[in-house]
Amino acid sequence: MTHDSNCIFCKIVSGDIPAAVVYEDDRCLAFADLGQATKGHTLLIPKDHQENIYELEEDTAAYLFKMAPRIANAIKTEFEPEGMNLINNNGKAASQSVFHYHLHFIPRYGTNDGFQPSFEDNSAQYTSEDLQLIAKNINKHL
Ligand code: DGP
């Protein structure tokens, strides 16, 4: 198990700093996000220090996403939100501030709950041929 002594989430894993633990087992930890973007905002992390989606080992990813529906359903049952966003930020440009992989569970209480993820619709700028080329160019690296 990799532990980075400078990583705040590794310190939570080791118990060096406290957290409001939602769930814990030998491989993962879920705890309340300090910021509570909305009520019930929870983070799910691997105990192993893996920085981001690019570094995430496939079996770690599989385990986190195996647990994800359980965490989401527990939040849903408790707070009865109208929806839920699962978000993972990778890199500073994508608003990652803690460089230990984490999945945000953000329960949504209507459209005015203070959390506003938005996506531009740029579909007018791309033809279906453009999309085919984008897909092909990504696929060649898989
Ligand atoms: P991100 O921007 O995706 O890297 O999200 C990092 C989140 O981690 C942010 O929502 C606040 C939360 N966070 C940072 N430090 C702590 C901490 O010490 N304890 C807890 N519970 N959450 C933290």
Coordinates of C-alpha atoms and ligand atoms in Angstrom, one line a residue:
M1 CA 0.0 0.0 0.0
T2 CA 1.6 3.3 -1.1
H3 CA 1.4 6.1 1.5
D4 CA 2.5 9.7 0.7
S5 CA 3.3 11.4 4.0
N6 CA 2.6 14.8 2.3
C7 CA -0.8 13.8 1.1
I8 CA -3.8 15.0 3.2
F9 CA -6.0 12.0 2.1
C10 CA -3.2 9.6 3.0
K11 CA -3.2 11.3 6.5
I12 CA -6.9 10.6 6.7
V13 CA -6.3 7.0 5.7
S14 CA -3.7 6.6 8.4
G15 CA -5.8 8.4 11.0
D16 CA -3.3 11.2 11.4
I17 CA -6.0 13.7 10.7
P18 CA -9.7 13.1 11.5
A19 CA -12.5 12.6 9.1
A20 CA -16.2 11.9 9.3
V21 CA -16.1 8.3 7.9
V22 CA -19.0 7.1 5.9
Y23 CA -17.5 3.7 5.0
E24 CA -14.2 1.9 5.4
D25 CA -12.7 -1.4 4.4
D26 CA -9.2 -2.6 3.6
R27 CA -9.1 -1.0 0.2
C28 CA -11.2 2.2 0.2
L29 CA -12.5 4.9 2.4
A30 CA -15.5 7.2 2.1
F31 CA -15.8 10.3 4.1
A32 CA -17.7 13.6 4.3
D33 CA -16.2 16.3 2.1
L34 CA -15.2 19.2 4.3
G35 CA -16.7 21.7 1.9
Q36 CA -20.2 20.0 1.7
A37 CA -21.0 21.5 -1.7
T38 CA -24.4 20.2 -0.9
K39 CA -25.6 18.3 2.1
G40 CA -24.2 14.7 2.1
H41 CA -21.3 15.5 -0.3
T42 CA -19.0 12.5 0.1
L43 CA -15.6 11.5 -1.2
L44 CA -14.6 7.9 -2.0
I45 CA -10.9 7.2 -2.2
P46 CA -8.6 4.2 -2.6
K47 CA -6.4 3.7 0.5
D48 CA -3.5 3.3 -1.8
H49 CA -2.0 6.6 -2.9
Q50 CA -2.8 6.9 -6.6
E51 CA -2.8 10.5 -7.8
N52 CA -5.4 10.7 -10.6
I53 CA -7.3 8.7 -13.2
Y54 CA -4.2 8.3 -15.3
E55 CA -2.4 6.5 -12.5
L56 CA -5.4 4.6 -11.2
E57 CA -4.8 0.9 -11.4
E58 CA -7.5 -1.0 -13.2
D59 CA -8.3 -3.3 -10.2
T60 CA -8.5 -0.2 -7.9
A61 CA -10.8 1.5 -10.3
A62 CA -12.9 -1.7 -10.5
Y63 CA -13.1 -1.8 -6.7
L64 CA -14.0 1.9 -6.3
F65 CA -16.8 1.6 -8.9
K66 CA -18.0 -1.6 -7.3
M67 CA -18.5 0.3 -4.1
A68 CA -19.9 3.5 -5.8
P69 CA -23.5 2.4 -6.2
R70 CA -23.6 1.4 -2.5
I71 CA -22.3 4.8 -1.4
A72 CA -24.7 6.6 -3.8
N73 CA -27.7 4.6 -2.6
A74 CA -26.8 5.2 1.1
I75 CA -26.7 9.0 0.5
K76 CA -29.9 8.8 -1.6
T77 CA -31.7 6.8 1.1
E78 CA -30.6 9.2 3.9
F79 CA -31.1 12.6 2.2
E80 CA -33.6 11.8 -0.6
P81 CA -32.0 14.1 -3.1
E82 CA -33.6 14.7 -6.5
G83 CA -30.3 13.7 -8.3
M84 CA -26.7 13.1 -7.8
N85 CA -23.5 14.1 -9.6
L86 CA -20.4 11.9 -9.5
I87 CA -17.4 14.0 -10.3
N88 CA -13.7 13.2 -10.5
N89 CA -11.3 16.1 -11.2
N90 CA -7.9 15.3 -12.7
G91 CA -5.2 18.0 -12.8
K92 CA -5.1 21.6 -11.7
A93 CA -6.8 22.8 -14.9
A94 CA -9.7 20.5 -14.0
S95 CA -9.9 21.9 -10.4
Q96 CA -8.1 19.0 -8.8
S97 CA -6.7 20.3 -5.5
V98 CA -5.9 17.1 -3.6
F99 CA -3.7 14.8 -5.7
H100 CA -4.9 11.5 -4.4
Y101 CA -7.6 10.0 -6.6
H102 CA -11.1 10.7 -5.3
L103 CA -14.7 10.5 -6.5
H104 CA -17.1 13.2 -5.4
F105 CA -20.7 12.2 -4.7
I106 CA -22.7 15.4 -4.8
P107 CA -26.4 14.9 -4.0
R108 CA -28.6 17.4 -5.8
Y109 CA -31.6 19.2 -4.3
G110 CA -33.1 20.9 -7.3
T111 CA -31.5 23.3 -9.8
N112 CA -30.9 26.1 -7.2
D113 CA -29.0 24.1 -4.6
G114 CA -25.8 26.1 -5.2
F115 CA -24.0 23.5 -7.2
Q116 CA -23.9 24.3 -10.9
P117 CA -22.0 22.0 -13.2
S118 CA -22.5 23.1 -16.8
F119 CA -21.5 21.9 -20.2
E120 CA -21.3 24.0 -23.3
D121 CA -23.2 22.6 -26.3
N122 CA -20.7 22.9 -29.1
S123 CA -22.4 20.4 -31.3
A124 CA -22.9 23.1 -34.1
Q125 CA -19.1 23.3 -34.5
Y126 CA -18.6 19.5 -35.1
T127 CA -19.9 17.4 -38.0
S128 CA -20.5 13.7 -37.6
E129 CA -17.2 13.2 -39.6
D130 CA -15.4 15.3 -37.0
L131 CA -16.8 13.1 -34.2
Q132 CA -15.8 10.0 -36.1
L133 CA -12.2 11.3 -36.5
I134 CA -12.0 12.3 -32.8
A135 CA -13.2 8.9 -31.8
K136 CA -10.7 7.1 -34.1
N137 CA -7.8 9.3 -32.8
I138 CA -8.6 8.5 -29.2
N139 CA -9.1 4.8 -30.0
K140 CA -5.7 4.3 -31.5
H141 CA -4.2 4.8 -28.1
L142 CA -6.3 2.1 -26.4
Ligands
DGP1 P1 -10.8 18.3 -5.7 O1 -10.9 19.8 -6.0 O2 -11.6 17.5 -6.7 O3 -9.4 17.9 -5.6 O4 -11.5 18.0 -4.3 C1 -10.9 18.0 -3.1 C2 -11.9 18.0 -2.0 O5 -11.4 17.6 -0.8 C3 -12.6 19.4 -1.8 O6 -14.0 19.3 -2.1 C4 -12.4 19.6 -0.3 C5 -12.0 18.3 0.2 N1 -11.0 18.3 1.3 C6 -9.8 18.9 1.2 N2 -9.1 18.7 2.4 C7 -10.0 18.0 3.2 C8 -9.8 17.4 4.5 O7 -8.8 17.6 5.2 N3 -10.9 16.7 5.0 C9 -12.0 16.5 4.2 N4 -13.0 15.8 4.8 N5 -12.2 17.0 3.0 C10 -11.1 17.7 2.5

